[in-house]
Amino acid sequence: MFEELTNRFESIFKKIRGQGKISEENIAEAMRDVKRALLEADVNYKVVKKFTADVSAKALGADILSSITPGQQFVKVVYDELAALMGGNARAIRFHTNRLNIVVLAGLQGSGKTTTCAKLALHFRKQGHRPLLIACDTHRVAAIDQLDTLGKSLEIPVFSDRAKSPLEICREGLAFAQREGFSLAVIDTAGRLHIDADMMAELKALCAAAKPDETFFVADAMAGQDAVNVAKEFHKEIKLSGVILTKMDGDSRGGAALSILDVIGVPLQFIGVGEKPDGLELFYPERMASRILGMGDIVSLVEKAQENFDLEESKKLEKKFRKSTFSLQDFLEQLRQIKKMGPLSDLLAMIPGVGSQLSGADVDEKALSRIEAMICSMTAEERDRPGIIDGNRRRRISLGSGTTVQDINKLLKQFDSMKSMMKRMNKIGSRRGQNAALKSMFPY
Amino acid sequence: MNILDRLKDGLKKTRTQIASALSGASGSFDDRFYDALEDALILADIGLETSTDLIARLKSEIAGRGITTPAAAYAALKTLLAGDLAVTKLPDEFPPKPWVILVVGVNGVGKTTTIGKLAGEFGAAGKKVMLGAADTFRAGAVEQLKIWAQRTKADFVFQQDGADPASVAFDAMEASKARGIDVLILDTAGRLQNKTNLMNELSKIVRVIKRNLPQAPNEVLLVVDATTGQNALNQARVFNEIIGVTGFVITKLDGTSKGGIAVALSKNFGIPVRKIGVGEGVDDLQNFDPVSYVDALLGDLPDRV
């Protein structure tokens, strides 16, 4: 997500960093580029105008011109403004623990409400909730089937009634949820246009009946200039409490995300990435700002690692690192842990400076599996002492793993250089070395 | 309300914005006038690049033809826009049987609904229509298409959820030949254009179709949501590179969209807009006519100039 915008910002910053002294004209020129980049990213026109005016004013007022590192200062101003534009600090969703919590999702057709309902339910189930999905989309053909299927696959109950109106389904569904002791009800509604008065009245009545704790507006990340107007209309009718931006795994430039908060003052809460039910992430304005500006997102990377890495395992590995007794078997285990963290391209994009270098280049997700296969085709002894792997053994391993001898050679060489890197790292013992080692573990 | 009125209604905001930018010029066309016009065009989702280009051409029109009144400038802009939108039309007659239409696009643009409407249209014209459910991924997609097939009395070919879409395409090709079908419309799963493996899946579907019938697919329709911003250009570029798009279908033009993306698409790719969707009913899919579209987009210059 945001790759193209990131690229644009990086080149703008590069230009301005390259200058030892920055003049007002430099800033004006950079701001013209920023404006262009944002417009091409579908950021709302009015928001762009305000943003560029704010940044220019701050940049000129913040003694950037006399600073020793004017380029850096400029980047900082842009970063601060961008993070502020997207909502500053994230707002945490707090649900009641002693009663049923109610969430309503609304939005235009095709924005991804039904899928997001399932994702939300799953997200909150992971936090200990007992969710119920209520299917109030009686308009779109097969919408109820879709929610039913999703619910079944996630083992989350779905309340539906094909013979009733959305309002009746909603009432009965909530009564059912109360009765059965669910802690969270997620209500799916039909997609509707904000200018469709009848449909908006229906939604309004539904919200009045449901009295939701959270009302989320589901918006498509690819939406154009009108996205903010649509959000505004929905907000007027049903008082939104948050926005969920879907399809963020596309190559859209997500400009709508940057605009909605600024125009209607409702925070972006979640972003949808991918069609799988677990593809829902909390939205952090500051992290997103640094991702957009090509500064990576180390915080999220570390969190992801903590979520997926086994602490015990990691400690053991670290010990082996230090003693340089790191074997191919350990390497294999580490690979498997990395694989658990999700698609490589996502991970790499979080490392500062890597994101833009990789854009366009396809990260070969299968490379990890191939390495796994190669190591799995080795005997325990070979994994411990790779030195004994001669030509004959290489041929056998390549046959066993469906790779070529060249692949095996490459792997062994990489492993070798990794080990020598570790030795050096132990000597230096600095954070810098660890970073380099971390990078060297991704064999690309 | 007929379809053109509905389209006009949908594009009202865009029209007012552009018109007010133009009527602001009282006899002279200065930079302020062009800036205002550019603002209006960008707000209509026409995109920065296409807008800049349009304005440059408008400038030279105004200078070259000695245009002095806003009304004449407005007419000149309309001609330019219609020129950008007019790309060769496809034949309405379908000699080979079956005429295979592959419908593709990103998620949630309205592919399945568009297919339902297309089936209704062909059915009303007396064609034998078959729908193939090659969206085996999204939950409920097969169901959704099946209901459309029942509504439009079209034949229906499907497999269970999760089946290989190319295999569904193959089945549908075989069945349509065997049953003497006139038009076969294949639904595909929504896919974001940057997902390499899903795009590969799409080219596999096309390969399978071609092996079965070399001249097929006769049409590859890329469905684009009119509320989409400049990302629509990326979508068109990638889908066109991988499977060769023959036409665009612009959906959800009623009410919320800006409609400018149609201009950006045809201008950049030279691929015609085949159909526009302006509602959820089965009759709400219309042939695209550049002149009436530009009329809806710009209308007449308001009197208050």
XYZ file of C-alpha atoms in Angstrom:
749
model
C 0.000 0.000 0.000
C 1.026 3.580 -0.593
C 4.102 2.462 -2.544
C 3.731 4.994 -5.273
C 3.164 7.811 -2.836
C 6.198 6.648 -0.879
C 8.318 6.720 -3.994
C 7.197 10.202 -4.826
C 7.982 11.457 -1.345
C 11.377 9.812 -1.337
C 12.391 11.513 -4.529
C 11.089 14.854 -3.296
C 13.038 14.482 -0.075
C 16.133 13.358 -1.898
C 16.048 16.468 -3.978
C 15.716 18.734 -0.999
C 18.207 16.839 1.163
C 20.791 17.179 -1.535
C 20.809 20.904 -1.037
C 23.259 22.277 1.498
C 21.247 25.431 1.811
C 17.566 25.654 1.334
C 15.887 28.721 0.009
C 12.252 29.667 0.005
C 12.136 28.753 -3.646
C 13.375 25.237 -2.852
C 10.555 24.764 -0.422
C 8.007 26.206 -2.794
C 9.219 23.831 -5.486
C 9.127 20.836 -3.147
C 5.637 21.771 -2.090
C 4.513 21.862 -5.716
C 5.816 18.304 -6.055
C 4.122 17.288 -2.822
C 0.846 18.728 -4.080
C 1.152 16.808 -7.309
C 1.995 13.566 -5.531
C -0.958 13.884 -3.191
C -3.399 14.735 -5.963
C -2.310 11.748 -7.963
C -2.893 9.684 -4.842
C -6.548 10.796 -4.816
C -6.189 12.891 -1.714
C -9.099 15.273 -1.700
C -8.309 18.484 -3.519
C -9.265 20.751 -0.659
C -7.270 18.712 1.822
C -4.218 18.936 -0.419
C -4.488 22.692 -0.628
C -4.736 23.022 3.129
C -1.966 20.515 3.771
C 0.524 22.183 1.464
C -0.311 25.598 2.869
C 0.193 24.335 6.431
C 3.467 22.615 5.667
C 4.829 25.622 3.806
C 3.941 27.945 6.662
C 5.478 25.637 9.270
C 8.550 24.972 7.180
C 9.199 28.647 6.674
C 8.468 29.501 10.279
C 10.477 26.692 11.855
C 13.905 28.130 11.186
C 14.493 25.409 8.660
C 16.431 27.751 6.476
C 19.039 28.430 9.147
C 19.152 24.880 10.467
C 22.287 22.796 9.950
C 20.293 19.973 8.407
C 17.522 21.791 6.611
C 16.502 18.751 4.565
C 15.928 16.653 7.665
C 13.977 19.435 9.281
C 11.759 19.683 6.268
C 11.061 15.947 6.327
C 10.154 16.225 9.970
C 7.663 18.993 9.330
C 6.020 16.956 6.575
C 5.950 13.884 8.796
C 4.345 15.733 11.716
C 1.717 17.282 9.523
C 0.964 14.019 7.777
C 0.553 12.148 11.046
C -1.667 14.931 12.384
C -3.708 14.838 9.192
C -4.376 11.152 9.698
C -5.408 11.557 13.292
C -2.347 11.851 15.497
C -2.591 9.249 18.207
C -4.820 6.282 17.589
C -8.108 6.053 19.456
C -8.574 2.731 21.205
C -11.943 1.040 20.942
C -13.278 0.287 24.392
C -16.104 -2.158 24.721
C -18.206 -2.790 27.769
C -17.436 -5.972 29.615
C -20.783 -6.405 31.309
C -23.227 -6.167 28.425
C -23.748 -6.712 24.728
C -21.740 -4.397 22.498
C -23.225 -3.446 19.157
C -21.345 -2.529 15.993
C -22.962 -1.389 12.747
C -21.154 -1.297 9.428
C -22.383 0.942 6.635
C -21.077 2.187 3.317
C -21.421 2.253 -0.461
C -21.950 -0.867 -2.532
C -18.870 -2.987 -3.051
C -16.764 -1.327 -0.387
C -16.330 -4.643 1.413
C -18.781 -4.485 4.316
C -19.687 -8.159 4.463
C -16.083 -9.361 4.403
C -15.139 -6.723 6.951
C -17.949 -7.848 9.276
C -16.401 -11.289 9.439
C -12.928 -9.823 9.908
C -14.109 -7.620 12.760
C -15.882 -10.472 14.488
C -12.730 -12.558 14.246
C -10.568 -9.681 15.462
C -12.664 -9.227 18.584
C -13.022 -12.933 19.185
C -9.251 -13.068 19.433
C -9.589 -10.528 22.250
C -11.981 -12.774 24.112
C -15.331 -11.622 22.806
C -18.207 -13.880 21.811
C -19.379 -12.320 18.556
C -22.635 -12.755 16.643
C -23.002 -11.659 13.029
C -26.370 -10.217 12.044
C -27.169 -10.246 8.315
C -29.279 -7.165 7.571
C -28.326 -6.894 3.895
C -31.534 -8.088 2.288
C -30.947 -6.104 -0.901
C -27.910 -7.518 -2.607
C -28.375 -10.889 -4.185
C -26.738 -13.615 -2.049
C -25.326 -11.256 0.581
C -26.834 -13.381 3.326
C -25.298 -16.505 1.798
C -21.940 -14.781 1.780
C -22.125 -13.902 5.475
C -23.441 -17.380 6.257
C -20.512 -19.019 4.504
C -17.999 -16.723 6.184
C -19.562 -17.346 9.581
C -19.502 -21.078 9.077
C -15.844 -21.134 8.084
C -14.890 -19.080 11.150
C -17.341 -20.842 13.449
C -19.014 -17.562 14.280
C -22.825 -17.766 14.506
C -24.835 -15.769 11.965
C -28.341 -14.499 12.612
C -30.434 -14.159 9.473
C -34.041 -14.323 8.382
C -34.757 -14.147 4.683
C -38.433 -13.341 5.135
C -38.032 -10.221 7.240
C -37.082 -6.590 6.725
C -33.632 -5.339 7.792
C -35.119 -3.534 10.780
C -36.922 -6.647 11.995
C -33.845 -8.809 11.483
C -31.802 -6.302 13.442
C -34.266 -6.215 16.360
C -34.658 -9.960 16.506
C -30.949 -10.550 16.055
C -30.098 -8.275 18.956
C -32.739 -9.891 21.157
C -31.255 -13.259 20.249
C -27.765 -12.003 21.108
C -28.981 -10.762 24.499
C -30.729 -14.006 25.232
C -27.799 -16.168 24.281
C -25.245 -14.090 26.117
C -23.127 -12.879 23.215
C -20.774 -10.041 24.074
C -20.648 -8.450 20.623
C -23.087 -8.125 17.741
C -21.744 -7.082 14.338
C -24.491 -5.873 12.020
C -23.975 -6.045 8.256
C -26.087 -3.604 6.256
C -26.787 -3.281 2.551
C -24.555 -1.026 0.489
C -26.298 2.203 -0.389
C -25.722 5.495 -2.087
C -25.771 8.502 0.183
C -28.216 10.232 -2.161
C -30.720 7.403 -2.001
C -33.152 8.956 0.479
C -35.200 5.806 1.095
C -32.182 3.644 1.791
C -30.639 6.262 4.040
C -33.891 6.497 5.999
C -33.835 2.718 6.406
C -30.277 2.880 7.727
C -31.151 5.683 10.081
C -34.088 3.735 11.487
C -31.892 0.666 11.863
C -29.260 2.603 13.788
C -31.919 4.232 15.956
C -33.220 0.791 16.854
C -29.835 -0.836 17.367
C -28.227 2.009 19.346
C -24.751 0.876 18.305
C -21.668 1.441 20.446
C -19.606 1.816 17.294
C -20.788 2.836 13.849
C -18.156 2.200 11.250
C -18.104 3.619 7.762
C -16.514 1.142 5.369
C -14.673 2.865 2.537
C -12.740 1.554 -0.430
C -9.074 2.641 -0.428
C -9.321 3.163 -4.155
C -12.074 5.748 -3.860
C -11.647 9.015 -5.666
C -12.294 12.667 -4.950
C -15.876 12.115 -3.828
C -15.062 9.735 -0.952
C -15.086 12.511 1.626
C -18.493 13.783 0.493
C -19.961 10.321 0.807
C -18.499 9.923 4.293
C -19.837 13.339 5.201
C -23.377 12.387 4.169
C -23.298 9.141 6.110
C -21.925 10.988 9.096
C -24.770 13.474 8.946
C -27.371 10.705 8.965
C -26.029 8.124 11.372
C -23.171 9.725 13.326
C -20.143 7.622 12.488
C -17.628 6.712 15.164
C -14.881 5.351 12.966
C -13.806 4.524 9.450
C -12.532 1.226 8.087
C -10.550 1.482 4.891
C -10.623 -1.688 2.808
C -8.552 -3.124 -0.036
C -5.389 -1.509 1.279
C -3.368 -4.384 -0.132
C -3.894 -3.014 -3.606
C -1.579 -0.518 -5.216
C -3.987 2.308 -4.651
C -2.457 5.379 -3.226
C -4.961 5.498 -0.414
C -5.537 9.215 -0.631
C -9.027 8.843 0.757
C -7.445 7.752 4.045
C -5.619 11.003 4.257
C -8.724 13.033 3.589
C -11.579 11.559 5.559
C -10.441 12.463 9.040
C -9.571 15.953 7.997
C -12.958 16.580 6.461
C -15.382 14.861 8.841
C -13.271 14.464 11.973
C -13.929 10.743 12.349
C -10.812 8.635 12.935
C -9.609 5.824 10.743
C -9.820 2.751 12.910
C -8.950 -0.314 10.881
C -7.517 -1.123 7.497
C -8.469 -4.197 5.512
C -5.610 -6.018 3.813
C -6.433 -9.075 1.741
C -9.482 -11.227 1.390
C -8.674 -13.671 4.178
C -10.603 -13.232 7.427
C -7.504 -12.282 9.408
C -6.671 -9.444 7.022
C -7.627 -6.613 9.338
C -5.142 -4.305 11.038
C -5.493 -1.505 13.512
C -4.639 1.813 11.977
C -1.848 3.854 13.545
C -1.543 7.333 12.033
C 2.077 7.859 13.024
C 3.235 4.510 11.757
C 1.334 5.039 8.544
C 2.893 8.462 8.094
C 6.371 7.031 8.432
C 5.510 4.242 6.017
C 4.215 6.711 3.463
C 7.324 8.832 3.773
C 9.546 5.793 3.221
C 10.802 5.680 6.778
C 9.597 2.149 7.363
C 7.569 0.915 10.258
C 9.844 -0.762 12.766
C 7.252 -0.650 15.533
C 4.804 -2.815 13.620
C 7.570 -5.164 12.550
C 8.681 -5.700 16.118
C 5.091 -6.231 17.224
C 4.544 -8.758 14.494
C 7.695 -10.541 15.547
C 6.610 -10.583 19.178
C 3.227 -11.948 18.209
C 4.704 -14.804 16.234
C 8.137 -15.527 17.611
C 8.551 -17.962 20.390
C 10.571 -16.170 23.048
C 12.251 -19.325 24.337
C 13.237 -20.297 20.835
C 14.638 -16.876 20.134
C 16.757 -16.940 23.260
C 18.149 -20.312 22.344
C 18.960 -19.071 18.888
C 20.630 -16.002 20.233
C 22.880 -18.138 22.381
C 23.844 -20.167 19.351
C 24.491 -16.942 17.483
C 26.915 -15.877 20.131
C 28.700 -19.183 20.336
C 28.727 -19.487 16.554
C 27.237 -22.956 16.787
C 24.391 -21.888 14.544
C 23.543 -24.837 12.295
C 21.396 -25.293 9.226
C 18.791 -26.844 11.494
C 18.628 -23.609 13.496
C 18.428 -21.683 10.253
C 15.471 -23.810 9.216
C 13.661 -23.159 12.474
C 14.249 -19.477 12.086
C 12.900 -19.511 8.555
C 9.764 -21.169 9.779
C 9.282 -18.486 12.399
C 9.713 -15.777 9.794
C 7.186 -17.493 7.572
C 4.660 -17.391 10.361
C 4.846 -13.608 10.390
C 3.119 -13.273 7.048
C 4.052 -12.516 3.456
C 7.647 -11.428 3.054
C 6.819 -8.425 0.957
C 4.736 -7.036 3.821
C 7.542 -7.544 6.289
C 10.204 -6.044 4.092
C 8.080 -2.983 3.466
C 8.258 -2.222 7.158
C 12.060 -2.039 7.170
C 13.194 1.544 6.646
C 14.537 2.163 3.181
C 13.657 -1.260 1.907
C 10.100 -0.543 0.860
C 10.884 1.648 -2.074
C 13.767 -0.462 -3.318
C 11.493 -3.430 -3.563
C 8.521 -1.834 -5.207
C 8.003 -3.386 -8.583
C 10.373 -6.234 -7.852
C 8.383 -9.303 -7.013
C 9.451 -10.870 -3.777
C 9.586 -14.574 -4.415
C 7.502 -15.945 -1.573
C 8.370 -19.441 -2.670
C 12.093 -18.916 -2.157
C 11.650 -19.576 1.541
C 9.783 -22.785 0.847
C 12.534 -23.899 -1.505
C 15.165 -23.289 1.145
C 13.015 -25.186 3.593
C 12.798 -28.097 1.157
C 16.554 -28.116 0.623
C 17.348 -28.223 4.318
C 14.689 -30.852 4.875
C 16.396 -33.051 2.305
C 19.605 -33.048 4.337
C 20.509 -35.536 6.991
C 20.855 -34.447 10.602
C 24.615 -34.691 10.291
C 24.678 -32.553 7.179
C 22.564 -29.902 8.867
C 24.991 -29.830 11.784
C 28.173 -29.826 9.768
C 27.463 -28.377 6.314
C 31.165 -28.773 5.566
C 30.690 -32.452 4.779
C 28.262 -31.763 1.956
C 30.248 -32.738 -1.132
C 29.244 -32.986 -4.765
C 27.539 -36.337 -4.338
C 25.518 -35.170 -1.401
C 24.608 -31.971 -3.185
C 23.231 -33.964 -6.084
C 21.179 -36.097 -3.729
C 19.834 -33.085 -1.844
C 18.889 -31.309 -5.068
C 17.009 -34.396 -6.255
C 15.288 -34.751 -2.916
C 14.143 -31.142 -2.803
C 13.339 -30.676 -6.456
C 15.987 -27.999 -6.893
C 19.264 -27.780 -8.769
C 22.808 -28.244 -7.507
C 23.316 -24.538 -8.161
C 20.532 -23.744 -5.712
C 22.223 -25.867 -3.073
C 25.535 -24.138 -3.732
C 23.890 -20.782 -3.342
C 22.237 -21.737 -0.085
C 25.435 -23.090 1.420
C 27.331 -20.014 0.378
C 24.719 -17.744 1.882
C 24.774 -19.740 5.060
C 28.546 -19.461 5.191
C 28.557 -15.720 4.799
C 25.834 -15.486 7.374
C 27.956 -17.365 9.866
C 30.988 -15.225 9.280
C 28.770 -12.188 9.640
C 27.684 -13.498 13.014
C 31.238 -13.920 14.125
C 31.966 -10.346 13.219
C 28.798 -9.235 14.872
C 29.801 -10.893 18.102
C 33.035 -9.022 17.996
C 31.376 -5.667 17.421
C 28.328 -6.448 19.475
C 26.625 -3.323 18.296
C 23.024 -2.819 17.271
C 24.178 -1.863 13.842
C 25.660 -5.257 13.272
C 22.485 -6.942 14.348
C 20.535 -4.948 11.865
C 22.828 -5.953 9.072
C 22.592 -9.557 10.140
C 18.838 -9.357 10.185
C 18.891 -8.144 6.627
C 21.327 -10.788 5.541
C 18.884 -13.414 6.725
C 16.508 -12.466 3.990
C 18.275 -14.059 1.073
C 17.389 -11.401 -1.522
C -36.818 8.985 -15.080
C -34.917 7.767 -18.075
C -31.353 6.662 -17.967
C -29.849 9.824 -19.398
C -31.656 11.966 -16.874
C -30.416 9.759 -14.105
C -26.881 10.070 -15.413
C -27.313 13.826 -15.660
C -28.597 13.876 -12.144
C -25.633 11.845 -10.947
C -23.128 14.115 -12.565
C -24.852 17.317 -11.487
C -22.231 18.320 -8.983
C -19.424 17.844 -11.455
C -21.296 19.875 -14.033
C -21.935 22.755 -11.669
C -18.311 22.862 -10.614
C -16.976 23.001 -14.131
C -19.619 25.435 -15.284
C -18.997 27.825 -12.444
C -15.290 27.731 -13.125
C -15.941 28.656 -16.717
C -18.550 31.310 -16.117
C -16.169 33.019 -13.719
C -14.261 34.220 -16.741
C -15.826 37.464 -17.848
C -14.619 37.783 -21.365
C -10.939 37.234 -20.646
C -9.226 33.931 -20.105
C -6.479 34.467 -17.588
C -4.507 32.124 -15.365
C -7.105 32.395 -12.645
C -9.708 31.099 -15.037
C -7.537 28.148 -16.062
C -6.664 27.367 -12.442
C -10.326 27.280 -11.513
C -11.054 25.022 -14.456
C -8.203 22.715 -13.527
C -9.519 22.498 -9.954
C -12.930 21.533 -11.261
C -11.561 18.882 -13.620
C -9.387 17.319 -10.918
C -12.331 17.252 -8.537
C -14.219 15.364 -11.230
C -11.593 12.584 -11.037
C -10.319 13.338 -14.515
C -6.846 13.257 -13.023
C -4.005 15.714 -12.929
C -2.295 14.591 -16.094
C -5.381 14.387 -18.280
C -6.642 17.695 -16.889
C -3.384 19.481 -17.598
C -3.399 18.087 -21.104
C -7.041 19.056 -21.685
C -6.392 22.590 -20.548
C -3.329 22.928 -22.727
C -5.399 21.869 -25.726
C -8.237 24.169 -24.722
C -5.776 27.053 -24.492
C -4.554 26.507 -28.013
C -8.156 26.128 -29.247
C -9.069 29.420 -27.642
C -6.040 31.163 -29.047
C -6.224 29.512 -32.454
C -9.918 30.085 -33.068
C -10.076 33.439 -31.369
C -12.675 32.378 -28.831
C -13.779 35.206 -26.569
C -16.976 34.113 -24.849
C -17.295 31.592 -22.042
C -20.068 29.859 -23.993
C -17.782 29.227 -26.935
C -15.014 28.053 -24.612
C -17.487 25.678 -23.019
C -18.474 24.270 -26.383
C -14.805 23.830 -27.285
C -14.167 21.927 -24.048
C -17.137 19.675 -24.766
C -15.833 18.865 -28.235
C -12.411 18.022 -26.814
C -13.883 15.734 -24.161
C -16.177 13.960 -26.604
C -13.190 13.455 -28.907
C -11.274 11.799 -26.068
C -14.183 9.516 -25.312
C -15.037 8.499 -28.864
C -13.138 5.356 -29.660
C -14.308 2.826 -32.207
C -17.481 1.037 -31.332
C -17.697 -2.712 -31.287
C -20.150 -4.511 -33.573
C -23.609 -5.189 -32.219
C -23.917 -8.373 -34.263
C -22.163 -11.471 -33.024
C -21.469 -13.841 -35.909
C -19.402 -16.566 -34.227
C -21.060 -18.866 -31.733
C -20.577 -18.782 -28.839
C -19.630 -15.142 -28.395
C -17.522 -15.308 -25.267
C -17.401 -12.385 -22.883
C -14.963 -12.475 -19.998
C -15.752 -10.052 -17.204
C -12.868 -8.980 -14.968
C -12.061 -6.315 -12.398
C -10.942 -5.592 -8.873
C -13.077 -6.490 -5.873
C -16.460 -4.938 -5.341
C -16.846 -3.024 -8.596
C -20.055 -4.804 -9.532
C -18.922 -7.565 -11.906
C -21.612 -10.064 -11.010
C -24.376 -7.468 -11.120
C -23.093 -6.234 -14.493
C -23.231 -9.778 -15.800
C -26.795 -10.133 -14.595
C -27.717 -6.992 -16.478
C -25.825 -8.072 -19.612
C -27.607 -11.428 -19.525
C -30.939 -9.649 -19.253
C -30.091 -7.461 -22.220
C -28.976 -10.339 -24.452
C -31.921 -12.426 -23.346
C -34.342 -9.654 -24.266
C -32.695 -9.494 -27.700
C -33.579 -13.152 -28.187
C -30.097 -14.572 -27.648
C -29.439 -17.819 -25.843
C -27.277 -16.839 -22.911
C -25.129 -18.896 -20.572
C -23.410 -17.695 -17.412
C -20.243 -19.375 -16.154
C -19.386 -18.969 -12.477
C -15.615 -18.745 -12.556
C -15.609 -16.746 -9.325
C -15.093 -19.723 -7.091
C -13.319 -17.724 -4.409
C -15.629 -15.195 -2.800
C -18.174 -16.609 -0.425
C -21.645 -16.470 -1.969
C -20.481 -15.456 -5.440
C -21.775 -18.598 -7.154
C -25.125 -18.186 -5.377
C -25.329 -14.582 -6.486
C -24.723 -15.441 -10.147
C -27.115 -18.364 -9.979
C -29.924 -16.072 -8.865
C -29.139 -13.740 -11.762
C -29.215 -16.715 -14.133
C -32.644 -17.710 -12.829
C -33.939 -14.152 -13.108
C -32.758 -13.769 -16.684
C -33.539 -17.368 -17.668
C -29.957 -17.980 -18.710
C -28.161 -21.320 -18.642
C -25.805 -21.677 -15.725
C -22.531 -23.565 -15.337
C -20.772 -23.816 -12.014
C -18.631 -25.972 -9.763
C -18.289 -25.999 -6.019
C -16.600 -23.130 -4.139
C -12.848 -23.263 -4.306
C -12.711 -25.088 -7.655
C -10.137 -24.064 -10.251
C -11.743 -21.162 -12.138
C -10.019 -22.232 -15.357
C -11.750 -25.565 -15.100
C -15.117 -23.839 -14.728
C -14.261 -21.802 -17.826
C -13.456 -25.006 -19.679
C -16.733 -26.633 -18.643
C -18.647 -23.544 -19.672
C -16.932 -23.461 -23.080
C -17.777 -27.108 -23.713
C -21.340 -26.744 -22.501
C -21.989 -23.598 -24.510
C -20.796 -25.282 -27.688
C -22.833 -28.382 -27.017
C -26.016 -26.472 -26.256
C -25.709 -23.977 -29.124
C -25.418 -20.969 -26.874
C -25.175 -17.515 -28.512
C -23.468 -15.607 -25.740
C -21.366 -17.053 -22.936
C -20.544 -14.646 -20.124
C -17.873 -15.692 -17.647
C -17.744 -14.188 -14.188
C -14.355 -14.042 -12.480
C -13.306 -13.357 -8.918
C -12.417 -9.797 -8.066
C -8.670 -9.359 -7.912
C -6.446 -6.438 -7.130
C -4.133 -5.838 -10.049
C -0.974 -6.026 -7.962
C -1.555 -9.635 -6.893
C 0.716 -11.503 -9.236
C -0.610 -14.962 -8.550
C -4.221 -13.916 -9.067
C -3.309 -12.201 -12.307
C -1.548 -15.399 -13.386
C -4.728 -17.266 -12.621
C -6.540 -14.915 -14.954
C -4.120 -15.488 -17.794
C -4.548 -19.200 -17.238
C -8.305 -18.814 -17.659
C -7.746 -16.979 -20.936
C -5.280 -19.666 -22.075
C -7.808 -22.377 -21.383
C -10.524 -20.487 -23.254
C -8.254 -19.893 -26.239
C -7.208 -23.516 -26.441
C -10.860 -24.441 -26.550
C -11.856 -21.788 -29.073
C -9.042 -19.734 -30.621
C -11.099 -16.601 -31.378
C -12.441 -16.435 -27.823
C -12.742 -14.537 -25.579
C -14.356 -12.157 -28.044
C -14.659 -9.490 -25.423
C -12.753 -8.852 -22.238
C -14.674 -6.304 -20.219
C -12.924 -4.552 -17.377
C -15.486 -3.357 -14.880
C -14.485 -0.133 -13.181
C -16.250 1.477 -10.248
C -16.961 5.111 -11.162
C -16.199 6.175 -7.623
C -12.643 4.911 -8.047
C -10.013 7.570 -8.272
C -6.824 7.566 -10.271
C -6.143 3.938 -9.329
C -8.501 2.996 -12.152
C -5.677 3.842 -14.557
C -3.409 1.341 -12.823
C -6.143 -1.269 -12.977
C -6.655 -0.724 -16.686
C -2.927 -0.794 -17.403
C -2.243 -4.064 -15.606
C -5.355 -5.936 -16.741
C -4.726 -4.766 -20.294
C -1.105 -5.890 -20.200
C -1.981 -9.319 -18.922
C -5.113 -10.323 -20.791
C -5.851 -7.499 -23.233
C -8.965 -5.520 -22.333
C -11.407 -4.812 -25.187
C -13.808 -2.535 -23.346
C -14.605 -0.807 -20.095
C -17.808 -1.009 -18.133
C -18.204 1.925 -15.772
C -20.551 1.098 -12.920
C -22.180 3.065 -10.114
C -22.451 6.243 -12.142
C -25.619 7.188 -10.346
C -25.362 9.929 -7.885
C -22.133 9.581 -6.046
C -19.472 9.538 -8.671
C -17.699 12.225 -10.557
C -17.595 10.422 -13.856
C -14.327 11.977 -14.946
C -12.527 8.652 -14.797
C -14.223 7.603 -18.051
C -12.371 10.409 -19.805
C -9.050 9.512 -18.236
C -9.474 5.837 -19.175
C -10.396 6.199 -22.829
C -7.871 8.964 -23.356
C -4.994 6.965 -21.889
C -5.716 3.563 -23.351
C -7.744 4.126 -26.508
C -10.056 1.361 -25.357
C -13.776 2.131 -25.672
C -16.174 2.426 -22.802
C -18.754 -0.204 -23.744
C -21.387 0.143 -21.097
C -22.305 2.368 -18.220
C -24.259 1.304 -15.162
C -26.516 3.778 -13.434
C -28.585 1.766 -10.994
C -29.240 -1.648 -9.537
C -32.141 -2.730 -11.728
C -31.738 -5.227 -14.538
C -32.385 -2.520 -17.162
C -29.892 -0.077 -15.772
C -26.974 -0.951 -17.994
C -26.707 1.218 -21.070
C -24.606 1.504 -24.173
C -22.114 4.258 -23.905
C -22.521 7.283 -26.112
C -19.703 9.837 -25.873
C -21.773 12.836 -26.885
C -24.593 12.291 -24.444
C -22.081 11.408 -21.743
C -20.269 14.700 -22.222
C -23.651 16.402 -22.254
C -24.439 14.843 -18.919
C -20.991 15.714 -17.610
C -21.045 19.322 -18.765
C -24.593 20.095 -19.869
C -25.377 23.519 -21.221
C -23.628 26.519 -19.894
C -25.929 28.001 -17.267
C -27.688 31.226 -18.179
C -26.307 33.224 -15.337
C -23.029 33.813 -17.145
